[in-house]
Amino acid sequence: MEIKIGVNNIPRELSIETQATADEVEQALRTAITEGGLLTLTDEKGRRVVVPAAQVGYLDLGKEHSRPVGFGAV
């Protein structure tokens, strides 16, 4: 799934591709906000993105990818 993160006072948004579900990402943000900590997400290549939870302006949770089955054309 593609996730776009809007960070306060930063004109560009962060965009990452991750295997996490929308519910997992939302829960990670809720936990980070309540603990006053960092939102940490891992992308598909294993890189970590760390953002101070208090600075997150918005999360745009894209459509979750479904794995194609068989040999059909895309």
XYZ file of N, CA and C in Angstrom:
222
model
N 0.834 -1.161 0.000
C 0.000 0.000 0.000
C 0.885 1.232 0.000
N 0.428 2.268 -0.666
C 1.148 3.538 -0.667
C 0.604 4.408 0.462
N 1.525 4.996 1.222
C 1.161 5.884 2.312
C 1.822 7.230 2.064
N 1.036 8.286 2.177
C 1.573 9.643 2.083
C 1.422 10.289 3.451
N 2.511 10.884 3.923
C 2.525 11.499 5.250
C 2.770 12.982 5.089
N 1.831 13.782 5.560
C 2.002 15.225 5.576
C 2.613 15.630 6.910
N 3.741 16.324 6.847
C 4.436 16.744 8.060
C 4.260 18.257 8.216
N 3.896 18.700 9.425
C 3.692 20.124 9.693
C 4.930 20.935 9.330
N 4.702 22.081 8.692
C 5.750 23.029 8.301
C 6.742 22.492 7.271
N 6.398 21.406 6.589
C 7.216 20.854 5.512
C 6.343 20.856 4.256
N 6.779 21.547 3.181
C 5.922 21.679 2.010
C 5.697 20.378 1.229
N 6.628 19.444 1.290
C 6.465 18.189 0.544
C 6.015 17.080 1.473
N 5.190 16.193 0.947
C 4.763 15.056 1.744
C 5.732 13.889 1.547
N 5.780 13.001 2.524
C 6.574 11.790 2.422
C 5.699 10.716 1.808
N 6.269 9.921 0.929
C 5.512 8.859 0.286
C 6.310 7.566 0.373
N 5.679 6.521 0.924
C 6.353 5.228 1.010
C 5.396 4.116 0.609
N 5.967 3.022 0.123
C 5.224 1.804 -0.186
C 5.523 0.817 0.931
N 4.485 0.234 1.520
C 4.682 -0.683 2.635
C 3.763 -1.889 2.506
N 4.146 -2.955 3.180
C 3.316 -4.165 3.218
C 2.288 -4.101 4.347
N 2.406 -3.104 5.219
C 1.478 -2.961 6.347
C 0.075 -2.629 5.842
N -0.914 -3.023 6.613
C -2.296 -2.706 6.266
C -2.643 -1.308 6.772
N -3.745 -0.779 6.303
C -4.197 0.543 6.748
C -4.448 0.542 8.253
N -5.020 -0.534 8.766
C -5.294 -0.622 10.206
C -4.003 -0.631 11.018
N -2.975 -1.326 10.527
C -1.693 -1.371 11.231
C -1.031 0.008 11.277
N -1.092 0.732 10.162
C -0.500 2.063 10.110
C -1.256 3.019 11.023
N -2.568 2.956 10.989
C -3.378 3.820 11.851
C -3.086 3.534 13.326
N -2.985 2.270 13.680
C -2.686 1.906 15.073
C -1.291 2.368 15.480
N -0.319 2.274 14.566
C 1.038 2.748 14.861
C 1.030 4.245 15.152
N 0.246 5.010 14.383
C 0.153 6.449 14.615
C -0.537 6.743 15.949
N -1.630 6.042 16.244
C -2.325 6.247 17.516
C -1.385 5.979 18.701
N -0.642 4.904 18.628
C 0.288 4.552 19.694
C 1.377 5.604 19.835
N 1.932 6.039 18.712
C 2.996 7.054 18.748
C 2.496 8.373 19.329
N 1.273 8.755 19.002
C 0.726 10.015 19.518
C 0.482 9.924 21.018
N -0.111 8.827 21.479
C -0.421 8.708 22.907
C 0.833 8.586 23.753
N 1.884 8.017 23.191
C 3.139 7.879 23.933
C 4.059 9.072 23.723
N 3.646 10.020 22.866
C 4.464 11.201 22.613
C 5.775 10.877 21.927
N 5.745 9.848 21.095
C 6.982 9.371 20.496
C 7.084 9.545 19.004
N 7.657 8.553 18.377
C 7.948 8.581 16.953
C 7.072 7.590 16.199
N 6.608 8.002 15.034
C 5.915 7.109 14.122
C 6.989 6.461 13.263
N 7.109 5.152 13.342
C 8.120 4.420 12.587
C 7.421 3.443 11.651
N 7.698 3.560 10.358
C 7.144 2.665 9.349
C 8.284 2.061 8.550
N 8.095 0.841 8.060
C 9.095 0.167 7.246
C 8.542 -0.005 5.843
N 9.344 0.386 4.836
C 8.871 0.270 3.459
C 9.140 -1.136 2.919
N 8.768 -1.364 1.656
C 8.882 -2.687 1.044
C 10.322 -3.163 0.887
N 11.278 -2.247 0.901
C 12.689 -2.611 0.748
C 13.396 -2.724 2.087
N 12.653 -2.596 3.187
C 13.221 -2.747 4.517
C 13.764 -1.470 5.132
N 13.616 -0.338 4.447
C 14.076 0.942 5.005
C 13.033 1.463 5.980
N 13.515 2.142 7.031
C 12.600 2.702 8.023
C 12.444 4.199 7.825
N 11.209 4.660 7.988
C 10.888 6.079 7.954
C 10.413 6.436 9.355
N 11.049 7.443 9.955
C 10.731 7.835 11.326
C 10.324 9.309 11.324
N 9.144 9.598 11.871
C 8.611 10.962 11.919
C 8.116 11.228 13.340
N 8.425 12.392 13.912
C 7.847 12.719 15.220
C 6.320 12.736 15.120
N 5.660 11.948 15.939
C 4.203 11.807 15.843
C 3.479 13.133 15.998
N 3.997 14.021 16.821
C 3.345 15.312 17.047
C 3.388 16.204 15.807
N 4.271 15.911 14.864
C 4.406 16.728 13.662
C 3.627 16.181 12.464
N 2.965 15.032 12.625
C 2.196 14.455 11.526
C 0.926 15.272 11.337
N 0.776 15.862 10.150
C -0.412 16.636 9.832
C -1.534 15.750 9.315
N -1.172 14.754 8.484
C -2.169 13.823 7.957
C -1.488 12.567 7.430
N -2.260 11.498 7.314
C -1.853 10.265 6.654
C -2.839 10.011 5.529
N -2.323 9.783 4.346
C -3.158 9.396 3.206
C -2.885 7.924 2.970
N -3.840 7.087 3.363
C -3.674 5.646 3.236
C -4.262 5.208 1.907
N -3.378 4.822 1.003
C -3.811 4.427 -0.339
C -4.465 3.061 -0.355
N -4.773 2.631 -1.539
C -5.424 1.346 -1.738
C -4.422 0.227 -1.458
N -4.876 -0.777 -0.716
C -4.017 -1.918 -0.429
C -3.846 -2.749 -1.679
N -2.607 -3.209 -1.899
C -2.304 -4.024 -3.073
C -2.823 -5.437 -2.873
N -3.378 -5.981 -3.937
C -3.771 -7.387 -3.887
C -2.822 -8.152 -4.806
N -2.434 -9.296 -4.378
C -1.509 -10.099 -5.173
C -2.272 -10.764 -6.320
N -1.780 -10.605 -7.554
C -2.436 -11.274 -8.670
C -2.231 -12.777 -8.582
N -3.228 -13.529 -9.014
C -3.159 -14.986 -8.993
C -3.218 -15.476 -10.414
N -2.361 -16.413 -10.759
C -2.373 -17.006 -12.086
C -1.481 -16.257 -13.064
N -1.726 -16.516 -14.338
C -0.900 -15.953 -15.396
C -1.662 -14.998 -16.282
N -2.740 -14.451 -15.824
C -3.550 -13.534 -16.617
C -2.811 -12.233 -16.893
N -3.209 -11.564 -17.956
C -2.623 -10.275 -18.310
C -3.151 -9.200 -17.379
N -2.318 -8.214 -17.122
C -2.707 -7.127 -16.231
C -3.263 -5.991 -17.032
